[in-house]
CSV table of C-alpha atoms and ligand atoms in Angstrom, one decimal:
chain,number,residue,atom,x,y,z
A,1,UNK,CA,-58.8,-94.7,-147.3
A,2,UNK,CA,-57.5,-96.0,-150.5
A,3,UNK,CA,-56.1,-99.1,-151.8
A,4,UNK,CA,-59.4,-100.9,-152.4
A,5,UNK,CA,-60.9,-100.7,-148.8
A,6,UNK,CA,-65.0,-100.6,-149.0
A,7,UNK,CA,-67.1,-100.2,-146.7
A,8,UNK,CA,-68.2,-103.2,-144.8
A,9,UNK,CA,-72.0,-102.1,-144.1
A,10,UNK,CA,-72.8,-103.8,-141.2
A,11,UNK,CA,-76.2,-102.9,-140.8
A,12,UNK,CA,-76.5,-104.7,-143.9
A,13,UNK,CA,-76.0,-108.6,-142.4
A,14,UNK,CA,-79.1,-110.1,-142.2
A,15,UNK,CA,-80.1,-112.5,-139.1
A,16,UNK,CA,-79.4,-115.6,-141.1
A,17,UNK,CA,-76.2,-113.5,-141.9
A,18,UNK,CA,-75.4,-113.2,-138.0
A,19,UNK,CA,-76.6,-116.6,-137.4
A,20,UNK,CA,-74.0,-118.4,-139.6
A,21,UNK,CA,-71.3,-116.9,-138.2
A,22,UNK,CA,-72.7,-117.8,-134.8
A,23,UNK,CA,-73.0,-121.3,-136.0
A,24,UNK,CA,-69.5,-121.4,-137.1
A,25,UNK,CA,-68.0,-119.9,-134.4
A,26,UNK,CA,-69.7,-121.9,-131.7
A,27,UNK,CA,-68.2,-125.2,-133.1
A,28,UNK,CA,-64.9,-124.1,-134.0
A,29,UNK,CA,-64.4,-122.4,-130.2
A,30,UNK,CA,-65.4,-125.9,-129.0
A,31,UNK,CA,-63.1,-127.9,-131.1
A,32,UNK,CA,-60.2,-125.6,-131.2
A,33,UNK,CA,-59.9,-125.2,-127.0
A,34,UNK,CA,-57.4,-127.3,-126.5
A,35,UNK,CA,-55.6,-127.6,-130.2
A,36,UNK,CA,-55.9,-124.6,-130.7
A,37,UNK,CA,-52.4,-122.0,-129.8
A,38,UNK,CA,-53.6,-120.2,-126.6
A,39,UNK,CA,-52.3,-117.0,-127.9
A,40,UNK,CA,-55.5,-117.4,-130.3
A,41,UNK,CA,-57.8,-117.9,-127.9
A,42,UNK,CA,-56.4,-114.6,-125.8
A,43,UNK,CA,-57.0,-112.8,-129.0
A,44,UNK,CA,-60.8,-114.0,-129.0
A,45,UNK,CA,-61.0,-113.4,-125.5
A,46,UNK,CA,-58.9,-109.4,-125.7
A,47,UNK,CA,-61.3,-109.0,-128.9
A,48,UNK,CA,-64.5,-109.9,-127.3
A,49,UNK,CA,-65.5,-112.0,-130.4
A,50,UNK,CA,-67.8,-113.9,-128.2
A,51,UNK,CA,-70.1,-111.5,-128.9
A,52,UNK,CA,-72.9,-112.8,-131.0
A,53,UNK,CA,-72.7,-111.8,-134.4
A,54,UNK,CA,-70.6,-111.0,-137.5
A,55,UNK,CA,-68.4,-108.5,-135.9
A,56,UNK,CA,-67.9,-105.0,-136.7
A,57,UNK,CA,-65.3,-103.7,-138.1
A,58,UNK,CA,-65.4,-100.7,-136.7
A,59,UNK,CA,-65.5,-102.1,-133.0
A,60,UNK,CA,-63.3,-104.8,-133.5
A,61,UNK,CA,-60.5,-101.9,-135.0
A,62,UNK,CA,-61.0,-100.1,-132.0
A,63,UNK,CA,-60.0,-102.9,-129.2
A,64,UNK,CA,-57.1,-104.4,-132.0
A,65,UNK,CA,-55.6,-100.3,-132.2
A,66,UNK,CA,-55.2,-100.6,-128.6
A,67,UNK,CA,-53.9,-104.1,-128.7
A,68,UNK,CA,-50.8,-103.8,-131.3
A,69,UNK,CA,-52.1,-101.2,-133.5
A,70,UNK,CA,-53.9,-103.0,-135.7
A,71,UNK,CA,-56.9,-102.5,-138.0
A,72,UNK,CA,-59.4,-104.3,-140.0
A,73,UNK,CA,-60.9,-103.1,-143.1
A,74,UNK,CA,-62.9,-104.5,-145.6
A,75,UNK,CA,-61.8,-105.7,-149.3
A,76,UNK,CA,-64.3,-106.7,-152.6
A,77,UNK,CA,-62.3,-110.3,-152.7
A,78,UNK,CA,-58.9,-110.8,-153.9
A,79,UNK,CA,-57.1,-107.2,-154.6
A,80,UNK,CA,-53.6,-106.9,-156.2
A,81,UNK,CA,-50.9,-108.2,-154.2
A,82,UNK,CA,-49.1,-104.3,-154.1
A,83,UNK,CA,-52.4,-103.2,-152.0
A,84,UNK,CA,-52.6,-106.6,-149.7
A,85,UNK,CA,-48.9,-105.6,-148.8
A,86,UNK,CA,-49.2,-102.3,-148.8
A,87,UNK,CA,-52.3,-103.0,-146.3
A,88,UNK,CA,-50.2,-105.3,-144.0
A,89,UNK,CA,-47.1,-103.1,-144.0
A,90,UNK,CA,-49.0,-100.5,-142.8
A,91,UNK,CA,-51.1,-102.9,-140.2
A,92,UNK,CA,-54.0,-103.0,-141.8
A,93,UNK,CA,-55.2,-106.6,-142.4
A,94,UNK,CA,-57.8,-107.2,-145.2
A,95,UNK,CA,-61.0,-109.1,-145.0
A,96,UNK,CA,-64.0,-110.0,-147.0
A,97,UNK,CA,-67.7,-109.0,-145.7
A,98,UNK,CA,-69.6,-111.6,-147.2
A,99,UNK,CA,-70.0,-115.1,-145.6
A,100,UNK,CA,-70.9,-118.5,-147.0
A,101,UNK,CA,-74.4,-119.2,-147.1
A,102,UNK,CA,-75.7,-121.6,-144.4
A,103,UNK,CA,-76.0,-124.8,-147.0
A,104,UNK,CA,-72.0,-124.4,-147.2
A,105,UNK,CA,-70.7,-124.1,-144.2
A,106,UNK,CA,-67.9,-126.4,-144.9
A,107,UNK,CA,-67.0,-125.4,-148.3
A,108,UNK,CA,-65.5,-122.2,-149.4
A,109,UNK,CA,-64.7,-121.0,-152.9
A,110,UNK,CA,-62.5,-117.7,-151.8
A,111,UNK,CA,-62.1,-117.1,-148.4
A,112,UNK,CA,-65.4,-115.4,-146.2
A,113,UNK,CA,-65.8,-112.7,-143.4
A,114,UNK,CA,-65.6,-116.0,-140.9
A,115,UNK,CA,-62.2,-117.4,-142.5
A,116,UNK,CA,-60.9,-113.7,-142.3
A,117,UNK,CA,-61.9,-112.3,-139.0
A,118,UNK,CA,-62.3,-115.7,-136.9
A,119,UNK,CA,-59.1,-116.8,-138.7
A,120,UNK,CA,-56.5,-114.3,-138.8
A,121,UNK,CA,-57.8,-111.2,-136.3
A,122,UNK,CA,-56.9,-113.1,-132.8
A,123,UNK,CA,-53.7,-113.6,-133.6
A,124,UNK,CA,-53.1,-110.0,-134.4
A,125,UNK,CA,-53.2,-108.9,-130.8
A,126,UNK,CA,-50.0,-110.8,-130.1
A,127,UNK,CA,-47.1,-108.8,-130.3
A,128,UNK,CA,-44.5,-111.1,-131.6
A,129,UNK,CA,-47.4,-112.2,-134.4
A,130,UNK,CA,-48.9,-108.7,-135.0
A,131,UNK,CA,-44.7,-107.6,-135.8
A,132,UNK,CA,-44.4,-111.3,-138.2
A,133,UNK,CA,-47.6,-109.9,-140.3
A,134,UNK,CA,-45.9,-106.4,-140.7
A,135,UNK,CA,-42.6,-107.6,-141.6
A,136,UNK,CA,-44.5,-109.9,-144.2
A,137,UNK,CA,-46.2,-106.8,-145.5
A,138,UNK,CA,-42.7,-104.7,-146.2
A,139,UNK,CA,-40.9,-108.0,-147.5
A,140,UNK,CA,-43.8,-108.4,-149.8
A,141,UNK,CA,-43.3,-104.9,-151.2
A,142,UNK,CA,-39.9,-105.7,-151.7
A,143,UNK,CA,-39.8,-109.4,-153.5
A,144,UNK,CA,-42.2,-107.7,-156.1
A,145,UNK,CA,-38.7,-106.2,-158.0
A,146,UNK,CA,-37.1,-109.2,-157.5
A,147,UNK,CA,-40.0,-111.2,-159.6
A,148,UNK,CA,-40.1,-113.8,-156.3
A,149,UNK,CA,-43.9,-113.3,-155.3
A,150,UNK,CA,-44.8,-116.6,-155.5
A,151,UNK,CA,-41.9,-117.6,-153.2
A,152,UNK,CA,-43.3,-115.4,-150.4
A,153,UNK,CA,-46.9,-116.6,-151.0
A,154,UNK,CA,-45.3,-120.0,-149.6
A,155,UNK,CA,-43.9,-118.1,-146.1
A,156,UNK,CA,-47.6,-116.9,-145.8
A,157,UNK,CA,-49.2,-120.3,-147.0
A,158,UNK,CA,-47.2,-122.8,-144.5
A,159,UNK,CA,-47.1,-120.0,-142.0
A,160,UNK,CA,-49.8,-117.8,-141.6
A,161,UNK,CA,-52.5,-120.1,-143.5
A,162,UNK,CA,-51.5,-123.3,-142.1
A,163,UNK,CA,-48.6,-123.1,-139.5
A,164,UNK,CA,-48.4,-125.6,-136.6
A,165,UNK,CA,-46.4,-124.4,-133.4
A,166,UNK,CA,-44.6,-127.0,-130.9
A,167,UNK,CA,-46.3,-125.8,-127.4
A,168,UNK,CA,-46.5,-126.9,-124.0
A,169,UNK,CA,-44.6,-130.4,-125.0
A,170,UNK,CA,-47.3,-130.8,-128.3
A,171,UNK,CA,-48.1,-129.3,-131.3
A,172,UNK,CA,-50.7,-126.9,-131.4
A,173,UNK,CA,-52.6,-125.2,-134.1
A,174,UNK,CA,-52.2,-121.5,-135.5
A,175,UNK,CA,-52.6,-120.9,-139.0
A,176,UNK,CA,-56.0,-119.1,-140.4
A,177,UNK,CA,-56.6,-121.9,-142.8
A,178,UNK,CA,-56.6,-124.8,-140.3
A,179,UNK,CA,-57.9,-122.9,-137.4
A,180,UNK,CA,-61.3,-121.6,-139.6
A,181,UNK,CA,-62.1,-125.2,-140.7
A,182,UNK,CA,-63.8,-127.7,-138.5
A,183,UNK,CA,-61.9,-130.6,-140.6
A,184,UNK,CA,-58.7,-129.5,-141.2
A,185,UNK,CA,-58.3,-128.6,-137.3
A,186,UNK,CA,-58.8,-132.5,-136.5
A,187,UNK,CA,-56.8,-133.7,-139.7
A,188,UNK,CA,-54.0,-131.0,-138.9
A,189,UNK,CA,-53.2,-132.4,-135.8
A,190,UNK,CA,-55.0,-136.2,-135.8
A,191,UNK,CA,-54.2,-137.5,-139.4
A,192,UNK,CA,-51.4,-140.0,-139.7
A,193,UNK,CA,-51.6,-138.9,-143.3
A,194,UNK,CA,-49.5,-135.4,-143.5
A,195,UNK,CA,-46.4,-134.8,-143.2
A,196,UNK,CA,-44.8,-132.3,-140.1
A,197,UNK,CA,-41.8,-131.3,-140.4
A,198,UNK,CA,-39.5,-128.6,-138.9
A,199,UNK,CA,-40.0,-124.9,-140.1
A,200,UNK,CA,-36.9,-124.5,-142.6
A,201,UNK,CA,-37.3,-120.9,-144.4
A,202,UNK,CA,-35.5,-121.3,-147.4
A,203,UNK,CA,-37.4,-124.8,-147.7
A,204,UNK,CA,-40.8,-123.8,-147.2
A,205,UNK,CA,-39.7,-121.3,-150.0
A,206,UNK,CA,-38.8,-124.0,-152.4
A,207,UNK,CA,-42.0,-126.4,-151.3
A,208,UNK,CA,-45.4,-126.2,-153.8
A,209,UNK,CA,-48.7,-126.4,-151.8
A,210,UNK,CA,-51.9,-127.6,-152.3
A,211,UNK,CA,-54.9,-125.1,-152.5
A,212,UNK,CA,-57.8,-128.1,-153.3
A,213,UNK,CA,-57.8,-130.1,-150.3
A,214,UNK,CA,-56.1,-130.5,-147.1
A,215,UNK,CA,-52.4,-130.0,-146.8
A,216,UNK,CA,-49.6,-133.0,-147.3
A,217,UNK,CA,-47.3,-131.6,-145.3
A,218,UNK,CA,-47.5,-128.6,-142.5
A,219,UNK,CA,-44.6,-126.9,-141.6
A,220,UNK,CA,-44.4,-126.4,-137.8
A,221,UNK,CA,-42.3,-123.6,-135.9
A,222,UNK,CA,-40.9,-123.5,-132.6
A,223,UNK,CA,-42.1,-119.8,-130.9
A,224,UNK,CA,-43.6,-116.5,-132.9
A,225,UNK,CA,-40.4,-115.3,-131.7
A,226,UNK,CA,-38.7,-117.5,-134.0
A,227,UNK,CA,-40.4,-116.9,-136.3
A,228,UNK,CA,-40.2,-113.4,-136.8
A,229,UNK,CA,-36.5,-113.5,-135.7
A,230,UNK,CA,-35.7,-115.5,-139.0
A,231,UNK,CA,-37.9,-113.3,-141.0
A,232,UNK,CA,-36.3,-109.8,-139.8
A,233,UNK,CA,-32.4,-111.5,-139.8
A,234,UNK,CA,-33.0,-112.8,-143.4
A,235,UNK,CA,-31.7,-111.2,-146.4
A,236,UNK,CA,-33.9,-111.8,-148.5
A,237,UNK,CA,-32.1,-110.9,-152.1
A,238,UNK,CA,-29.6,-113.5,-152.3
A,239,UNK,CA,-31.6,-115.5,-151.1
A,240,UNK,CA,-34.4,-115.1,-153.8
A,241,UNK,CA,-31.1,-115.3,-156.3
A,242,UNK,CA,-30.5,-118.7,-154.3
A,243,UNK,CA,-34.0,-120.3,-155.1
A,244,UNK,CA,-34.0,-119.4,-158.7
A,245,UNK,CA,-31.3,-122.1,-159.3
A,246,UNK,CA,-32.6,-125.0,-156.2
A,247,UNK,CA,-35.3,-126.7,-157.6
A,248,UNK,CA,-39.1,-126.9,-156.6
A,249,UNK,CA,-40.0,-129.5,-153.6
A,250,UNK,CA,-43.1,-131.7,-154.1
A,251,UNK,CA,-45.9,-131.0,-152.0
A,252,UNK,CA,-45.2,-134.5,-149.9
A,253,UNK,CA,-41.6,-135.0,-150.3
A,254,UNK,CA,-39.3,-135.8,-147.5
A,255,UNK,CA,-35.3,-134.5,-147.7
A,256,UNK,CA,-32.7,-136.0,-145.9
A,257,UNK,CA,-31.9,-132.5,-144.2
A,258,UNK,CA,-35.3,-132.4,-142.7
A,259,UNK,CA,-36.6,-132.2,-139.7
A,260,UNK,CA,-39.5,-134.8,-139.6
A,261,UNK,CA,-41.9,-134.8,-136.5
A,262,UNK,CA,-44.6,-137.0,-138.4
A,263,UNK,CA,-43.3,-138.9,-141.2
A,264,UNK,CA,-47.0,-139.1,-142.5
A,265,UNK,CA,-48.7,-142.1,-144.6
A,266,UNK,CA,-50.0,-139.6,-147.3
A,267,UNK,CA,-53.3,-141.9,-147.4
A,268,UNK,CA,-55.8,-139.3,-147.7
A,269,UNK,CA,-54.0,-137.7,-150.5
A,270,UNK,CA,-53.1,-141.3,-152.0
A,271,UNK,CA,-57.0,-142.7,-151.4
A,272,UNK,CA,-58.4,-139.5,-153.0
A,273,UNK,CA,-55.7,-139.5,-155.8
A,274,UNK,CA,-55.1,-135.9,-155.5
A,275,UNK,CA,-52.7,-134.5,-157.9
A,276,UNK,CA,-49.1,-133.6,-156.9
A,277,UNK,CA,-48.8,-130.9,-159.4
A,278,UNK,CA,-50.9,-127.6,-158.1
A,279,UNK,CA,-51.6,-124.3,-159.2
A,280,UNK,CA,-51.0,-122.1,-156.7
A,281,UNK,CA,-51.4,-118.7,-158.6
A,282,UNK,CA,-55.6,-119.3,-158.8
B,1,FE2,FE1,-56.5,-116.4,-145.1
């Protein structure tokens, strides 16, 4: 296989390897059984991820081909974004083999085998989700000739990273990035601090994020169904035309045409004076 795939060397993990992971993942099952979208934890369950253990690729493939078709395969880090699309349009999803030594477990640098596999690899054995990540992929592909990259990143950032979903009368959590943090899954839903507001497309385009801390506002959809549904019916071109000449929405700003949930207090990002401005190309 191509495109910057390695192999992940399994037998390689060492038992404070396998013992980190186990660490991580027994707190974050805890804390994320009832915030957590149940569609994640069916993934977990369909996956067998219980199994003690950083998982193998190999195995895991096997029971996510017969869920949705599906692979994992490992990647040295960041790779171009042609090959990360290239690997999602073709339902492969990328993921790092190395995981944060045990003195870090709550700060990450680039994202780890746990952030990866316990993040995003549930959620690819439901349908609706396991279609959204494909349809990403291909419209990736396709906003690299229109020079509007970036403006995707944002879908995948306030959806895939850090998404919230209304369920069973309450929000519930989803994205990769919230879901693979033992903080950001309390502040995500907890906080009085963050914004929530109603998934808009073109405005989650048009909105900057933050990649240093928690996020000041999370973007929250109503079904996967949804979700892909505006993603397939959009037409993308104009609409990247459109954008060029709107301009960019601060990370905590509130527009009249919003849907707010939580207007939040912004007092965690106020306390810690983080920066508005934020540089999401690093
Ligand atoms: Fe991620």
């Amino acid at each position: 296989m191509s495109n910057r795939v390695i192999p992940q060397d399994w037998h390689r993990y060492t038992a404070v390897e396998h013992a980190t992971w186990d660490t991580l993942f027994a707190r974050q099952v805890s804390m994320l059984a009832t915030r957590v979208t149940p569609a994640f934890l069916e993934g977990l369950e369909v996956l067998r991820m219980s199994k003690p253990g950083i998982p193998d690729f190999e195995e895991l493939s096997e029971r996510l081909v017969r869920a949705t078709g599906w692979s994992v395969v490992a990647v040295p880090g960041l790779i171009p974004d042609a090959d990360f699309y290239d690997h999602l349009a073709n339902r492969r999803f990328v993921a790092g083999r190395f995981i944060r030594p045990p003195e870090q477990l709550d700060y990450l640098q680039e994202p780890d085998v746990f952030h990866d596999v316990f993040g995003h690899v549930p959620l690819l054995v439901n349908p609706v989700f396991a279609d959204y990540m494909q349809a990403y992929g291909r419209g990736g592909l396709r906003s690299m000739q229109y020079g509007s990259i970036h403006r995707l990143a944002r879908l995948y950032w306030y959806t895939v990273e850090f998404g919230l979903i209304r369920e069973g009368g309450g929000l519930k959590l989803y994205g990769a990035g919230i879901v693979s943090s033992n903080s950001e899954s309390l502040f995500a839903l907890d906080s009085d601090s963050p914004h929530r507001l109603g998934f808009d497309l073109k405005r989650v385009m048009q909105t900057k994020y933050r990649i240093d801390d928690f996020q000041q506002t999370y973007f929250v959809i109503d079904s996967f169904e949804d979700l892909l549904e505006t993603t397939l019916e959009t037409d993308f071109a104009p609409l990247y035309r459109e954008l060029d000449s709107l301009p960019e929405i601060e990370i905590s700003r509130i527009l009249p045409s919003d849907r707010v949930i939580t207007h939040g207090t912004q007092k965690y990002a106020n306390d810690k004076r983080l920066n508005t401005s934020t540089s999401e190309d690093a």
